[in-house]
XYZ file of C-alpha atoms in Angstrom:
351
model
C 90.616 25.229 -25.749
C 93.036 24.433 -28.703
C 95.553 27.028 -29.734
C 97.792 26.950 -32.734
C 101.279 28.485 -32.594
C 102.416 30.216 -35.634
C 105.282 32.430 -36.695
C 108.316 32.687 -38.858
C 111.471 30.531 -37.868
C 113.541 31.657 -34.975
C 111.016 34.150 -33.469
C 110.818 32.134 -30.342
C 108.040 29.792 -31.045
C 109.362 26.611 -29.855
C 111.022 28.294 -26.711
C 107.635 29.680 -25.799
C 105.948 26.301 -26.336
C 108.312 24.658 -24.165
C 108.057 27.137 -21.270
C 104.053 27.077 -21.516
C 103.872 23.285 -21.691
C 107.215 22.013 -19.899
C 107.768 19.925 -22.808
C 111.156 19.492 -24.520
C 110.492 20.555 -28.080
C 113.793 21.198 -30.012
C 114.719 24.892 -29.936
C 117.866 26.152 -31.990
C 119.437 29.109 -33.553
C 118.776 27.915 -37.091
C 115.378 27.847 -39.125
C 113.052 24.755 -39.344
C 114.525 22.974 -36.056
C 110.895 22.002 -35.571
C 109.872 19.640 -38.235
C 107.031 17.426 -36.777
C 104.385 19.339 -35.099
C 104.604 19.429 -31.164
C 101.449 19.035 -28.910
C 101.352 20.118 -25.146
C 98.365 20.003 -22.905
C 98.488 22.113 -19.632
C 96.285 22.607 -16.892
C 94.606 25.966 -16.420
C 95.689 27.379 -13.122
C 92.565 28.194 -11.050
C 92.661 29.363 -7.457
C 89.065 28.430 -7.063
C 89.555 24.870 -7.805
C 92.447 24.828 -5.225
C 90.148 26.469 -2.476
C 87.452 24.080 -3.193
C 89.473 21.025 -3.313
C 91.058 22.108 0.152
C 87.497 22.759 1.595
C 86.279 19.486 0.757
C 89.464 17.451 1.147
C 88.518 16.055 -2.382
C 89.902 12.655 -3.796
C 90.161 14.156 -7.273
C 90.889 17.581 -8.876
C 90.505 18.212 -12.378
C 91.297 21.617 -13.893
C 90.412 22.794 -17.357
C 92.960 22.139 -19.928
C 94.426 24.023 -22.761
C 96.354 22.423 -25.828
C 99.022 24.245 -27.699
C 100.111 23.024 -31.149
C 103.424 24.263 -32.061
C 104.131 23.858 -35.858
C 107.182 24.363 -38.282
C 108.111 28.063 -38.816
C 106.287 29.399 -41.864
C 108.322 31.323 -44.472
C 107.566 33.230 -47.767
C 106.387 30.844 -50.311
C 105.274 27.981 -47.888
C 101.889 27.792 -49.562
C 103.857 26.696 -52.554
C 106.199 24.236 -50.862
C 108.948 26.627 -49.583
C 110.737 25.626 -46.399
C 108.834 22.794 -45.198
C 105.883 23.282 -47.598
C 102.288 23.778 -46.543
C 101.415 20.308 -45.247
C 102.094 21.712 -41.651
C 99.466 24.259 -42.112
C 96.652 21.440 -42.136
C 97.760 20.739 -38.428
C 96.230 24.101 -37.286
C 92.870 23.918 -39.342
C 91.293 22.224 -36.269
C 92.340 24.756 -33.464
C 90.120 27.121 -31.992
C 92.584 30.215 -32.088
C 95.895 31.264 -33.533
C 98.713 32.401 -31.314
C 101.023 34.372 -33.779
C 104.465 34.846 -32.195
C 106.140 37.831 -33.415
C 109.875 38.716 -32.940
C 110.026 42.149 -31.258
C 113.651 42.236 -30.448
C 116.935 43.212 -32.040
C 119.674 40.610 -31.648
C 122.309 40.074 -34.318
C 123.288 36.795 -32.559
C 119.950 35.153 -33.375
C 119.324 34.351 -36.889
C 116.469 36.024 -38.679
C 115.304 34.544 -41.901
C 114.804 38.241 -43.378
C 118.041 39.477 -42.012
C 116.645 41.725 -39.278
C 113.511 42.146 -37.028
C 110.443 43.928 -38.744
C 107.233 42.736 -37.057
C 104.581 43.991 -39.287
C 106.742 42.653 -42.386
C 106.882 39.221 -40.496
C 102.974 39.358 -39.644
C 102.071 40.115 -43.323
C 104.395 37.365 -44.474
C 102.638 34.876 -42.243
C 99.174 36.285 -43.169
C 99.815 36.018 -46.695
C 100.828 32.275 -46.569
C 97.849 31.485 -44.416
C 95.575 33.445 -46.995
C 96.991 31.579 -49.933
C 96.680 28.138 -48.249
C 92.947 29.042 -47.400
C 92.558 30.118 -51.137
C 93.624 26.659 -52.079
C 91.291 25.004 -49.602
C 88.307 27.059 -50.888
C 89.020 26.160 -54.428
C 89.167 22.634 -53.675
C 85.783 22.824 -51.910
C 84.185 24.802 -54.850
C 85.531 22.180 -57.282
C 83.583 19.524 -55.207
C 80.318 21.475 -55.658
C 80.516 21.893 -59.435
C 77.756 20.246 -61.671
C 78.693 17.230 -63.596
C 78.589 19.127 -66.902
C 81.011 21.543 -65.252
C 78.437 24.360 -64.605
C 79.782 26.071 -61.458
C 77.105 25.925 -58.741
C 79.441 26.863 -55.928
C 78.165 27.917 -52.550
C 77.806 31.622 -52.736
C 79.405 32.134 -49.341
C 82.398 30.249 -50.588
C 82.667 32.368 -53.528
C 82.474 35.395 -51.686
C 85.282 34.152 -49.360
C 87.376 33.261 -52.497
C 86.930 36.732 -53.605
C 88.153 38.100 -50.266
C 91.123 35.825 -50.113
C 92.070 36.803 -53.764
C 92.087 40.373 -52.803
C 94.395 39.606 -49.808
C 91.869 39.768 -47.165
C 91.344 37.172 -44.409
C 88.591 34.911 -44.451
C 87.294 36.394 -41.213
C 86.397 39.415 -43.110
C 83.407 37.491 -44.528
C 80.634 36.596 -42.066
C 80.117 32.912 -41.703
C 83.528 31.886 -43.061
C 84.224 30.149 -39.677
C 82.138 27.188 -40.894
C 84.546 26.025 -43.531
C 87.690 25.178 -41.416
C 89.726 27.907 -42.757
C 92.991 29.140 -40.862
C 92.378 33.011 -41.432
C 88.767 32.708 -40.195
C 90.048 32.001 -36.916
C 90.588 34.517 -34.061
C 94.177 35.654 -33.604
C 96.181 36.600 -30.338
C 99.589 38.283 -30.950
C 102.493 37.329 -28.849
C 105.041 39.936 -28.874
C 108.263 38.146 -27.814
C 110.395 40.987 -26.124
C 113.970 41.011 -24.619
C 114.592 41.341 -20.847
C 115.418 45.027 -21.414
C 112.006 45.725 -22.911
C 109.512 43.098 -21.512
C 107.831 45.566 -19.318
C 108.129 48.804 -21.078
C 107.790 47.544 -24.713
C 109.710 49.011 -27.572
C 109.012 50.636 -31.063
C 108.455 47.098 -32.434
C 105.941 46.254 -29.936
C 104.137 49.528 -30.415
C 103.901 48.888 -33.972
C 102.329 45.429 -33.252
C 99.681 46.909 -30.792
C 98.710 49.317 -33.600
C 98.336 46.679 -36.138
C 96.469 44.569 -33.879
C 93.943 47.260 -32.846
C 92.477 47.272 -36.433
C 91.359 43.696 -36.018
C 90.495 44.171 -32.269
C 92.963 41.383 -31.489
C 94.745 40.967 -28.317
C 98.525 41.376 -27.941
C 100.276 39.723 -25.087
C 103.918 40.860 -24.302
C 106.229 38.103 -23.302
C 109.824 37.386 -22.874
C 110.210 33.916 -23.822
C 113.683 33.696 -22.545
C 112.632 34.546 -19.137
C 109.574 32.329 -19.271
C 111.814 29.380 -20.305
C 113.922 29.864 -17.324
C 110.837 30.075 -15.088
C 109.485 26.825 -16.454
C 112.633 25.053 -14.996
C 111.774 26.104 -11.347
C 109.383 23.725 -9.799
C 109.648 24.858 -6.156
C 106.619 27.282 -5.395
C 108.760 29.737 -3.193
C 111.535 29.859 -5.724
C 109.284 30.585 -8.533
C 107.849 33.405 -6.441
C 111.251 34.746 -5.771
C 112.328 34.498 -9.517
C 109.147 36.278 -10.460
C 109.661 38.990 -7.948
C 113.259 39.496 -9.438
C 111.769 40.055 -12.825
C 108.798 42.156 -11.623
C 106.443 39.442 -12.938
C 102.846 39.755 -11.468
C 101.590 36.768 -13.660
C 103.364 33.977 -15.691
C 103.337 34.056 -19.676
C 100.969 30.957 -19.409
C 98.566 32.861 -17.004
C 98.495 35.907 -19.472
C 98.017 33.723 -22.540
C 95.280 31.584 -20.820
C 93.349 34.964 -19.968
C 93.877 36.336 -23.411
C 92.500 32.850 -24.872
C 89.478 32.805 -22.730
C 88.780 36.546 -23.717
C 89.493 36.155 -27.276
C 87.096 33.039 -27.581
C 84.513 34.404 -25.278
C 84.784 31.404 -22.712
C 84.204 31.078 -19.006
C 84.539 28.422 -16.236
C 81.913 27.207 -13.810
C 82.719 24.570 -11.199
C 81.254 21.439 -9.581
C 82.382 20.505 -6.037
C 82.118 17.629 -3.705
C 84.219 15.326 -1.791
C 84.641 12.766 -4.789
C 85.796 15.453 -7.189
C 86.231 19.234 -7.756
C 86.295 20.095 -11.433
C 86.326 23.409 -13.593
C 84.395 23.085 -16.757
C 84.766 25.505 -19.754
C 81.920 26.835 -21.580
C 81.086 29.750 -24.104
C 79.938 32.716 -21.988
C 76.165 33.056 -22.221
C 75.541 29.465 -22.069
C 72.318 28.566 -20.260
C 72.121 25.972 -17.458
C 71.038 23.038 -19.516
C 73.824 23.621 -21.985
C 76.504 23.845 -19.236
C 74.993 20.544 -17.732
C 75.333 18.911 -21.099
C 79.024 19.846 -21.006
C 79.200 17.320 -17.992
C 77.097 14.633 -19.754
C 74.416 14.492 -22.270
C 72.132 12.821 -19.989
C 72.267 15.847 -17.621
C 71.195 18.062 -20.437
C 68.465 15.897 -21.670
C 66.782 15.253 -18.252
C 67.677 18.803 -16.877
C 65.426 19.672 -13.947
C 67.187 22.515 -12.198
C 70.499 23.919 -11.121
C 71.409 24.811 -7.644
C 73.867 27.745 -8.071
C 76.161 29.698 -5.658
C 78.813 32.252 -6.696
C 82.249 31.196 -5.761
C 82.689 34.369 -3.777
C 79.630 33.758 -1.849
C 80.868 30.296 -1.165
C 84.136 31.532 0.453
C 82.247 34.303 2.275
C 80.011 31.948 4.117
C 82.603 29.374 4.468
C 80.528 26.307 3.567
C 77.592 25.311 1.334
C 75.384 24.728 4.457
C 75.768 28.186 5.816
C 75.426 29.687 2.415
C 72.090 27.763 2.254
C 71.082 29.040 5.435
C 71.837 32.677 4.329
C 69.711 32.116 1.253
C 72.690 32.346 -1.095
C 72.263 29.069 -2.911
C 69.747 29.721 -5.718
C 67.444 27.359 -7.722
C 67.711 28.194 -11.192
C 65.713 26.856 -14.331
C 66.313 26.235 -18.114
C 66.743 30.067 -18.859
C 69.499 30.729 -16.432
C 72.807 31.961 -17.979
C 75.512 30.244 -16.078
C 78.173 33.051 -14.776
C 82.128 32.453 -14.634
C 82.787 31.118 -11.113
C 79.511 29.572 -10.411
C 79.486 26.433 -8.306
C 76.721 24.434 -9.753
C 74.980 21.159 -8.778
C 72.702 19.958 -11.485
C 69.444 17.923 -10.692
C 68.132 15.857 -13.651
C 66.014 12.771 -14.361
C 66.418 10.558 -17.255
C-alpha cells in the first residue's frame, strides 16, 4: 500500500510523516521546509503475525508494509508554478491513496500561509490545485490521440473527465477515471491534525471536516501530530504503553491510519506460517484462492491445486495445526474460494 501525503505548508505533514515512519524529515515553522519528497516504509503491526511467529519459533517474520510519501506543501497557484511549482505533484501520481492532512487547530505561534486556520478553505485550495494539475495531464493525453490532420479523435472517457475537471469536479466523479493516473481519481483519507486539548473531543474545525468528507464517503482520522511525534521517540514498550495511557490513546496514529487505508482501499491480509517463515500478505478483499497464491509467486497461481485454510481464530483456539486438523477446522478449498482476512493458508500447486 502506497499513500501520498498532501496538504498546505505548516499543517503538520512532515511532523506526522516523521511520527509514522520514524524518519527525520525536516519539520520547521516556515513554509516549504520540505523540498525533496520524503519516502518512508513501515511495517504494518499485526498481532496475528507475532502470535504465529512465537508459536512456530520461526526464523523469519515479515509483516505487510505501507509506504508514505511526503511531498512539499501545496499552495494556491501550485499548478501554475507557485511555491515549489507542480513538479512535486507528479510524485504522488503513482500512490494508491491520498492522505490529506488538514490543520484543525488555532495557534498564532505556528505560521499559516493564509493567516489563520480554515480547514474547508484549505481543503478546497488543495483540491483545486490537484484538479488543475490533472486537467493539464488530461489535455496532454488528449493531444497525443489527435489525428495527424489535427482532427480530434480523443478518448471519449478522457473528454468526459476533461469536462468534469473544467467544472471544478474531481476526476473520481467520472467512472473509469482511475485508469489514467490522475491524482483526483484516487481515494482520499482526511487526517485532521488537532491540538492536545481537542484530540479526543474534536472541535468546530474537525466537525466541518467530517461533514465535508461525508459528501464523498471519505474517512476522517483525528490525530494530534505533536503527541504522535513524542510517542515516536519512545522505543521501550512499557514506556510507550504508559505514555499512551497518559494521553488516553487506545491506538497510535499509525494504527489508525493503517486501518483507514485498508478500509478505504478495500484490502485484507492473509497469513502463511511455518518454522522457516511467518508472513502477512496484502490482497484486495474478494480475491479468490488462486489470485492470493499468485501474490506469493506466479507459479503458485498458474499451478494452483487447492488451498488448505484455517482461520487465525480457530488456530489460536485449538493451539496447533495438528489439533485443528483433528477437529476438522482445516479446510481444503478450491479455485472459487474467496480468501478471508486472517486466513492462515498453505497452497498446494504443481507446475
